[in-house]
Coordinates of C-alpha atoms and ligand atoms in Angstrom, one line a residue:
M1 CA -10.1 -34.8 -35.8
L2 CA -6.5 -34.0 -36.6
P3 CA -4.0 -34.6 -33.7
G4 CA -3.0 -30.9 -34.0
S5 CA -6.5 -29.6 -33.6
T6 CA -7.1 -31.9 -30.6
M7 CA -4.0 -30.4 -29.0
I8 CA -5.2 -26.8 -29.6
F9 CA -8.6 -27.7 -28.3
T10 CA -7.1 -29.2 -25.1
T11 CA -4.9 -26.2 -24.7
I12 CA -7.8 -23.8 -24.9
V13 CA -9.8 -25.9 -22.4
L14 CA -6.9 -25.9 -20.0
L15 CA -6.4 -22.1 -20.4
C16 CA -10.0 -21.5 -19.6
A17 CA -9.8 -23.7 -16.6
V18 CA -6.8 -21.8 -15.3
A19 CA -8.4 -18.4 -16.0
S20 CA -11.5 -19.2 -14.1
A21 CA -9.6 -20.9 -11.3
T22 CA -7.6 -17.7 -11.0
A23 CA -10.6 -15.5 -10.7
Q24 CA -12.5 -17.8 -8.3
T25 CA -10.2 -19.8 -6.1
P26 CA -7.7 -17.7 -4.2
V27 CA -4.4 -19.3 -3.2
A28 CA -4.9 -18.1 0.4
S29 CA -7.9 -16.8 2.3
Q30 CA -8.8 -16.2 5.9
S31 CA -11.3 -14.1 7.9
F32 CA -11.2 -12.2 11.2
P33 CA -13.9 -10.7 13.3
F34 CA -13.9 -6.9 12.6
P35 CA -15.0 -4.3 15.2
S36 CA -17.9 -2.0 14.3
I37 CA -16.1 1.3 14.9
L38 CA -17.3 3.9 12.5
T39 CA -15.1 6.6 10.9
P40 CA -17.4 8.0 8.2
Q41 CA -15.8 9.9 5.4
V42 CA -16.9 11.3 2.1
P43 CA -15.1 9.7 -0.9
T44 CA -13.6 12.2 -3.4
N45 CA -14.8 12.3 -7.0
P46 CA -11.6 12.9 -8.9
P47 CA -11.8 14.2 -12.5
Y48 CA -9.6 12.4 -15.1
S49 CA -7.8 15.6 -15.7
S50 CA -7.8 19.1 -14.2
S51 CA -6.4 22.4 -15.1
P52 CA -3.0 22.7 -13.5
V53 CA -3.7 25.9 -11.5
M54 CA -3.3 24.9 -7.8
K55 CA -2.5 26.1 -4.3
P56 CA 1.1 26.1 -3.1
F57 CA 2.5 23.5 -0.7
T58 CA 3.1 25.7 2.3
L59 CA 1.7 24.7 5.6
S60 CA -0.3 26.8 8.0
A61 CA -0.4 24.2 10.9
V62 CA 1.2 21.0 12.0
T63 CA -0.1 18.8 14.8
D64 CA 2.3 16.1 15.9
W65 CA 0.1 13.2 17.2
S66 CA 3.3 11.1 17.9
R67 CA 2.9 7.4 18.4
M68 CA -0.1 5.4 17.0
S69 CA -0.9 2.6 19.4
D70 CA -3.4 -0.1 20.1
W71 CA -5.1 1.4 23.2
T72 CA -7.3 -1.6 23.9
S73 CA -4.7 -4.4 23.3
P74 CA -3.4 -6.4 26.3
Y75 CA 0.0 -6.3 24.6
N76 CA 2.6 -3.7 23.7
I77 CA 2.5 -3.9 19.9
Y78 CA 5.3 -2.6 17.7
R79 CA 5.0 -2.5 13.9
D80 CA 6.4 -0.7 10.8
G81 CA 5.4 0.3 7.3
G82 CA 1.7 0.2 6.7
G83 CA -1.1 1.8 4.8
S84 CA -4.8 2.4 5.2
C85 CA -8.2 2.5 3.5
S86 CA -11.9 2.5 4.4
L87 CA -14.7 0.1 3.8
S88 CA -18.3 0.7 4.9
N89 CA -17.2 3.7 6.9
R90 CA -14.6 1.8 8.9
T91 CA -10.9 2.7 8.5
F92 CA -8.2 0.1 8.9
W93 CA -4.5 -0.1 8.6
V94 CA -2.3 -3.0 7.5
F95 CA 1.2 -2.7 9.0
C96 CA 4.3 -4.8 8.4
D97 CA 6.5 -6.8 10.8
T98 CA 4.5 -6.8 14.0
T99 CA 5.6 -7.9 17.4
A100 CA 3.6 -8.3 20.6
Y101 CA 5.3 -7.9 24.0
S102 CA 3.9 -8.6 27.5
K103 CA 3.0 -5.4 29.3
T104 CA 4.1 -7.0 32.6
T105 CA 7.3 -8.9 31.8
G106 CA 8.3 -7.1 28.7
N107 CA 8.9 -10.5 27.0
I108 CA 8.1 -11.0 23.4
L109 CA 5.0 -13.1 23.0
G110 CA 4.4 -13.2 19.2
A111 CA 5.4 -11.9 15.9
A112 CA 3.8 -11.7 12.4
S113 CA 4.8 -10.6 9.0
N114 CA 1.9 -8.1 9.0
S115 CA -1.1 -7.1 11.0
M116 CA -4.5 -5.3 10.7
T117 CA -5.8 -2.7 13.1
V118 CA -8.8 -0.4 13.1
A119 CA -8.9 3.4 13.5
L120 CA -10.8 4.4 16.6
S121 CA -11.7 7.9 15.6
F122 CA -10.5 10.6 13.1
S123 CA -10.5 13.3 15.8
N124 CA -7.9 11.3 17.9
P125 CA -6.0 9.5 15.2
K126 CA -3.4 8.0 17.6
G127 CA -5.9 5.3 18.7
L128 CA -6.1 1.9 17.0
K129 CA -7.8 -1.4 17.8
D130 CA -5.8 -4.4 16.8
V131 CA -7.7 -7.1 14.9
T132 CA -5.2 -9.9 14.1
M133 CA -2.5 -10.1 16.8
I134 CA -4.2 -13.0 18.5
P135 CA -2.3 -15.8 20.4
S136 CA -5.0 -18.4 19.9
T137 CA -4.5 -18.3 16.1
G138 CA -0.8 -18.6 16.5
W139 CA -0.2 -14.9 15.7
K140 CA -0.9 -15.5 12.1
P141 CA -0.4 -12.5 9.7
A142 CA -3.4 -10.6 8.6
I143 CA -2.6 -11.3 4.9
P144 CA -2.3 -15.0 4.7
F145 CA 0.7 -16.9 3.4
T146 CA 0.1 -19.6 0.8
A147 CA 0.4 -23.1 2.1
Y148 CA 3.9 -23.3 0.5
E149 CA 5.1 -19.9 1.9
D150 CA 3.8 -21.0 5.3
T151 CA 6.1 -24.0 5.5
F152 CA 9.0 -21.4 5.9
S153 CA 7.2 -19.4 8.6
G154 CA 9.1 -20.9 11.5
N155 CA 12.6 -20.1 10.1
I156 CA 13.8 -16.6 10.4
G157 CA 16.6 -17.2 7.8
T158 CA 14.3 -18.6 5.0
R159 CA 10.9 -17.1 5.8
Y160 CA 8.7 -15.3 3.3
A161 CA 7.6 -11.7 4.3
L162 CA 4.5 -9.8 3.1
W163 CA 5.1 -6.1 3.7
T164 CA 2.6 -3.4 2.8
Y165 CA 4.2 0.0 2.3
T166 CA 1.4 1.9 0.7
N167 CA -2.4 2.4 1.1
C168 CA -5.0 -0.1 0.0
V169 CA -7.7 1.3 -2.4
Q170 CA -11.4 1.0 -2.0
L171 CA -13.1 -0.6 -5.0
S172 CA -16.7 -0.7 -3.7
E173 CA -18.5 -0.1 -0.3
T174 CA -17.3 -3.6 0.9
R175 CA -14.2 -4.4 -1.2
A176 CA -10.6 -3.1 -1.3
M177 CA -7.4 -4.1 -3.0
H178 CA -3.8 -3.9 -1.7
F179 CA -0.6 -4.5 -3.7
F180 CA 2.7 -5.2 -2.1
L181 CA 6.0 -7.0 -2.6
V182 CA 6.6 -10.6 -1.6
N183 CA 10.0 -10.9 0.0
K184 CA 12.0 -14.0 0.9
F185 CA 14.9 -14.2 3.3
S186 CA 18.1 -15.8 2.3
N187 CA 19.6 -15.4 5.8
P188 CA 18.2 -13.7 9.0
Y189 CA 19.5 -10.3 7.8
S190 CA 18.7 -10.0 4.2
S191 CA 15.7 -10.7 1.9
R192 CA 15.0 -10.4 -1.8
Q193 CA 11.8 -9.5 -3.6
Y194 CA 10.4 -12.5 -5.5
G195 CA 7.5 -10.6 -6.9
N196 CA 4.4 -8.5 -6.3
T197 CA 1.1 -9.8 -5.0
M198 CA -2.4 -8.6 -4.4
A199 CA -4.7 -8.9 -1.3
I200 CA -8.5 -8.4 -1.6
Y201 CA -10.2 -7.3 1.5
T202 CA -14.0 -7.9 1.8
L203 CA -15.9 -6.5 4.8
D204 CA -19.2 -7.9 5.7
P205 CA -20.8 -5.0 7.7
V206 CA -23.6 -7.2 8.9
T207 CA -21.7 -10.2 10.3
N208 CA -18.7 -7.9 11.1
Q209 CA -16.1 -10.2 9.4
I210 CA -13.3 -9.2 7.2
T211 CA -12.0 -11.7 4.6
I212 CA -8.5 -11.3 3.3
E213 CA -7.6 -13.2 0.1
R214 CA -4.7 -13.5 -2.2
P215 CA -5.9 -14.5 -5.7
E216 CA -2.4 -15.8 -6.6
Q217 CA 1.0 -16.1 -4.9
F218 CA 2.5 -13.6 -7.4
W219 CA 0.4 -11.2 -9.4
Y220 CA 3.7 -10.2 -11.1
T221 CA 7.0 -11.9 -10.6
N222 CA 10.2 -9.9 -10.1
Q223 CA 10.7 -10.1 -13.9
T224 CA 8.2 -7.3 -14.2
Y225 CA 7.5 -4.0 -12.4
G226 CA 5.8 -4.3 -9.0
Y227 CA 2.7 -2.4 -10.2
G228 CA 0.6 -1.1 -7.3
S229 CA 3.1 -1.8 -4.6
F230 CA 4.4 1.8 -4.7
A231 CA 1.0 3.4 -4.9
S232 CA -2.6 3.0 -6.2
V233 CA -5.5 5.4 -6.9
V234 CA -9.0 4.8 -8.2
V235 CA -10.4 7.3 -10.6
N236 CA -13.8 6.9 -12.1
K237 CA -13.9 3.1 -11.6
V238 CA -10.4 2.6 -13.0
A239 CA -7.6 1.6 -10.7
Y240 CA -4.2 3.1 -11.5
L241 CA -1.3 1.1 -10.1
Y242 CA 2.2 2.6 -9.7
G243 CA 5.3 0.5 -9.4
L244 CA 9.0 1.3 -9.1
D245 CA 11.8 0.1 -11.3
R246 CA 14.2 -0.7 -8.5
T247 CA 16.6 -2.9 -10.5
Y248 CA 17.6 -0.8 -13.5
S249 CA 16.6 2.8 -12.5
G250 CA 17.6 2.5 -8.8
S251 CA 13.9 3.5 -8.0
Y252 CA 14.0 6.7 -9.9
D253 CA 11.4 5.5 -12.5
V254 CA 7.8 4.8 -11.8
H255 CA 5.8 2.6 -14.1
L256 CA 2.0 2.5 -14.4
A257 CA -0.7 -0.1 -15.1
K258 CA -4.5 0.3 -15.0
V259 CA -7.4 -2.1 -14.7
P260 CA -11.2 -1.4 -14.6
V261 CA -12.7 -1.8 -11.1
G262 CA -14.5 -5.2 -11.0
Y263 CA -11.9 -6.9 -13.3
E264 CA -8.9 -6.6 -10.9
T265 CA -8.5 -10.3 -10.5
N266 CA -8.4 -10.9 -14.3
R267 CA -5.0 -10.2 -15.7
N268 CA -6.4 -9.9 -19.2
Y269 CA -7.9 -6.6 -18.3
Y270 CA -4.6 -5.0 -17.2
R271 CA -3.1 -2.3 -19.5
Y272 CA 0.3 -0.7 -19.2
Y273 CA 1.3 2.9 -19.7
D274 CA 3.9 3.9 -22.3
A275 CA 4.8 7.6 -21.6
A276 CA 6.6 7.8 -25.0
A277 CA 3.4 6.9 -26.8
G278 CA 1.2 8.8 -24.3
A279 CA -1.1 5.8 -24.2
F280 CA -1.9 2.5 -22.5
S281 CA -1.6 -0.9 -24.3
Y282 CA -1.9 -4.5 -23.5
T283 CA 1.9 -4.9 -24.0
M284 CA 3.8 -4.7 -20.8
P285 CA 7.2 -2.9 -21.0
V286 CA 9.7 -5.7 -20.1
P287 CA 12.3 -4.6 -17.5
T288 CA 15.4 -6.2 -19.0
A289 CA 17.0 -2.7 -19.0
R290 CA 16.0 0.8 -17.8
R291 CA 12.9 2.0 -19.6
Q292 CA 12.9 5.7 -18.9
A293 CA 10.9 6.6 -22.0
N294 CA 8.0 4.3 -20.8
A295 CA 8.0 5.6 -17.2
V296 CA 5.1 7.7 -16.0
I297 CA 7.4 9.5 -13.6
Q298 CA 11.2 9.9 -13.7
G299 CA 12.1 11.2 -10.3
T300 CA 15.0 13.6 -9.5
M301 CA 15.7 11.4 -6.5
P302 CA 15.0 7.7 -5.9
F303 CA 11.6 6.9 -4.4
S304 CA 11.2 4.8 -1.3
T305 CA 7.5 4.8 -0.3
G306 CA 4.5 7.0 -1.3
T307 CA 0.8 7.6 -1.7
V308 CA -1.0 9.0 -4.8
F309 CA -4.4 10.7 -4.3
W310 CA -6.7 13.4 -5.6
S311 CA -6.6 16.6 -3.6
A312 CA -9.7 18.7 -4.3
Y313 CA -8.0 21.6 -2.4
H314 CA -5.0 21.6 -4.8
N315 CA -7.1 20.7 -7.8
A316 CA -4.4 18.1 -8.6
Y317 CA -3.2 14.5 -8.1
L318 CA -0.5 14.5 -5.4
L319 CA 2.3 12.0 -4.8
V320 CA 3.4 12.3 -1.2
F321 CA 6.6 10.3 -0.7
F322 CA 9.8 9.5 1.2
N323 CA 13.0 9.2 -0.9
N324 CA 15.6 6.4 -0.7
W325 CA 18.2 8.7 0.9
V326 CA 16.5 8.2 4.2
D327 CA 16.4 11.9 5.1
S328 CA 13.0 11.5 7.0
T329 CA 11.4 14.2 4.8
F330 CA 7.9 14.2 3.3
R331 CA 8.0 15.6 -0.2
V332 CA 5.2 16.1 -2.7
L333 CA 4.9 16.0 -6.5
S334 CA 1.7 17.0 -8.5
A335 CA 0.0 16.2 -11.8
P336 CA -3.3 17.2 -13.5
S337 CA -4.1 13.5 -14.1
P338 CA -3.0 10.0 -12.9
T339 CA -0.9 9.7 -16.0
G340 CA 0.7 13.1 -15.6
P341 CA 2.5 15.0 -16.7
W342 CA 4.0 14.8 -13.3
N343 CA 5.9 17.9 -12.1
V344 CA 9.0 16.2 -10.8
S345 CA 10.3 19.4 -9.1
N346 CA 9.4 18.4 -5.5
S347 CA 8.3 20.5 -2.6
V348 CA 9.3 19.7 0.9
L349 CA 6.2 19.1 3.0
Y350 CA 7.6 18.3 6.4
R351 CA 10.9 17.2 7.9
S352 CA 10.2 14.6 10.6
T353 CA 12.6 14.1 13.4
P354 CA 14.3 10.7 13.4
G355 CA 14.7 8.5 16.5
E356 CA 17.7 6.6 17.8
G357 CA 17.6 4.4 14.7
G358 CA 18.9 7.4 12.7
F359 CA 16.1 7.8 10.2
N360 CA 12.4 7.4 9.7
Y361 CA 11.1 5.3 6.8
G362 CA 7.8 4.1 5.3
G363 CA 6.4 7.7 4.8
N364 CA 2.8 7.8 3.5
A365 CA -0.2 10.1 3.5
S366 CA -3.7 9.1 4.6
P367 CA -6.0 11.8 3.1
I368 CA -9.3 10.0 4.1
Y369 CA -8.9 11.2 7.7
Y370 CA -9.9 14.7 6.6
Q371 CA -12.5 13.9 4.0
Q372 CA -15.4 14.4 6.4
P373 CA -18.5 16.5 5.7
G374 CA -17.6 20.2 5.6
Q375 CA -13.9 19.5 4.9
I376 CA -12.2 20.2 1.6
A377 CA -10.4 17.0 0.6
G378 CA -6.7 17.5 0.5
K379 CA -6.6 20.7 2.6
E380 CA -5.4 18.6 5.6
L381 CA -3.4 15.4 5.5
L382 CA -2.5 12.7 8.0
L383 CA 1.2 11.8 7.4
Q384 CA 2.5 8.5 8.8
Y385 CA 6.0 7.1 9.1
S386 CA 7.9 4.3 10.9
Y387 CA 9.9 5.7 13.8
Q388 CA 12.9 3.7 15.1
N389 CA 13.4 4.0 18.8
T390 CA 16.2 2.4 20.8
S391 CA 15.1 -1.2 20.3
N392 CA 11.7 -1.0 18.6
T393 CA 9.9 0.6 15.6
Y394 CA 6.5 2.0 15.6
P395 CA 4.2 4.3 13.5
K396 CA 4.1 8.0 14.3
I397 CA 1.6 10.4 12.7
L398 CA 1.1 14.1 12.2
Q399 CA -1.6 16.2 10.8
V400 CA -0.7 19.0 8.4
T401 CA -2.9 21.8 7.1
F402 CA -2.1 23.6 3.8
N403 CA -2.3 27.4 3.4
Ligands
NAG1 C1 -21.2 6.3 5.6 O1 -21.3 7.5 6.3 C2 -22.0 8.5 5.5 C3 -21.9 9.8 6.4 O2 -22.3 9.6 7.7 C4 -23.4 8.1 5.2 O3 -24.0 9.0 4.4 C5 -23.3 6.7 4.5 O4 -24.6 6.2 4.3 C6 -22.5 5.7 5.2 N1 -22.3 4.5 4.4 C7 -22.4 3.3 4.9 C8 -22.3 2.2 3.9 O5 -22.7 3.1 6.1
NAG2 C1 13.7 -12.9 -8.3 O1 13.1 -14.0 -7.8 C2 13.8 -15.2 -7.8 C3 12.9 -16.4 -7.3 O2 11.9 -16.5 -8.2 C4 15.1 -15.1 -7.0 O3 15.9 -16.3 -7.0 C5 15.9 -13.9 -7.4 O4 17.0 -13.7 -6.6 C6 15.0 -12.7 -7.5 N1 15.7 -11.5 -8.1 C7 16.0 -10.4 -7.4 C8 16.7 -9.4 -8.2 O5 15.7 -10.2 -6.2
NAG3 C1 6.5 22.4 -10.2 O1 6.5 22.3 -8.8 C2 7.3 23.3 -8.2 C3 7.4 22.9 -6.8 O2 6.1 22.8 -6.2 C4 6.8 24.7 -8.5 O3 7.6 25.6 -7.9 C5 6.7 24.9 -10.0 O4 6.0 26.1 -10.2 C6 5.9 23.8 -10.6 N1 6.0 23.9 -12.1 C7 4.9 23.9 -12.8 C8 5.1 24.0 -14.3 O5 3.8 23.9 -12.4
NAG4 C1 11.8 4.9 23.4 O1 11.7 3.7 24.1 C2 11.9 3.8 25.5 C3 12.1 2.4 26.1 O2 11.0 1.6 25.6 C4 10.8 4.6 26.0 O3 11.0 4.8 27.4 C5 10.8 6.0 25.4 O4 9.6 6.7 25.8 C6 10.7 5.8 23.8 N1 11.0 7.1 23.2 C7 10.1 7.7 22.4 C8 10.5 9.0 21.8 O5 9.1 7.1 22.0

């Protein structure tokens, strides 16, 4: 055999080993007992594309549920960010920076980069039951750090942070996927995004265990768009993953990738949308400059956080979002398909009232709360945001009903 062909053969073998290791051995994994609290809902069945005729975005009712809190926890728990999804008729949230305080002394007992908590009921959406803020485990985050990231955990000025700012998406009855940015602190007050990562949630409804895995430390490094960490939606067994161009567009442009459900941990199945060509390809647009022509959405204001979902009531895909101007206002865009064309002329849905901190952030919609039998999906929405009180931040929610 020629030396050259030996080398090629070796390379192929190595690549195969890497590919299968990627799919089968996560870089981090852990499980938690998961309460059996049922919140059954009916999944929507979105079409690829609908006719753009739809209802207006005016509201007939708003119910302010105020603070979401962990009613059964022995601690006062504060948290921010967050998103939700359902598995096997149980609905859970993954929030960001979480702190637990003693109810008697008011002293801080523990903190974690993120935490998981379960919805108690859709009819009283304020109530949560915390799953992961447990002192006996050392208050570890719900989404595990890699062993390397964990070596920085004790140091507030160099730590990694895993912050979820959009909803997870259900892939099957027992499996969901969640994308978010991986941040690293360079001093106690500022952090940078090193990339984007994926968590896979697998619920065993018989043993009541949830397993949370990260297939790789970075699914995409910060040299590419953070696909999925702005928003994700599943349509007919295809996951559509939206990511912001923060660096070159100042978060005005949204880029889109897609992957067939079942292949989400295999990078070779990801395809990337090029709006100029009106098609997906295996070639990822490289963000070495602003790529407006490739972007699926070019906003008229910078995006901060958001949720994409199908609204049967509006006969449209909706993007409910907060902008980066921190005006505490929920706005909505619409499109006939996940790839658009997105109508970027936004409607104001609801102006929330900020607390002492000056502005609310982390605005998202949780449509699944009102996808119960007899309800038209999208007619009502649960809106959630991070409210900054005098010294702490916590999630607040409201229910809105469209005309
Ligand atoms: C979820 O709840 C719905 C409605 O009650 C029910 O039809 C369905 O079988 C349930 N699914 C599971 C996996 O429990
Ligand atoms: C991208 O990540 C690298 C670490 O891999 C970091 O040094 C750099 O500052 C990051 N870039 C930005 C723009 O945050
Ligand atoms: C785009 O959305 C705005 C705000 O909701 C609406 O007034 C306008 O009619 C929409 N345009 C089209 C072409 O649907
Ligand atoms: C803000 O925090 C204070 C002190 O913890 C508390 O008494 C008050 O009720 C909170 N205000 C709101 C609007 O939640």
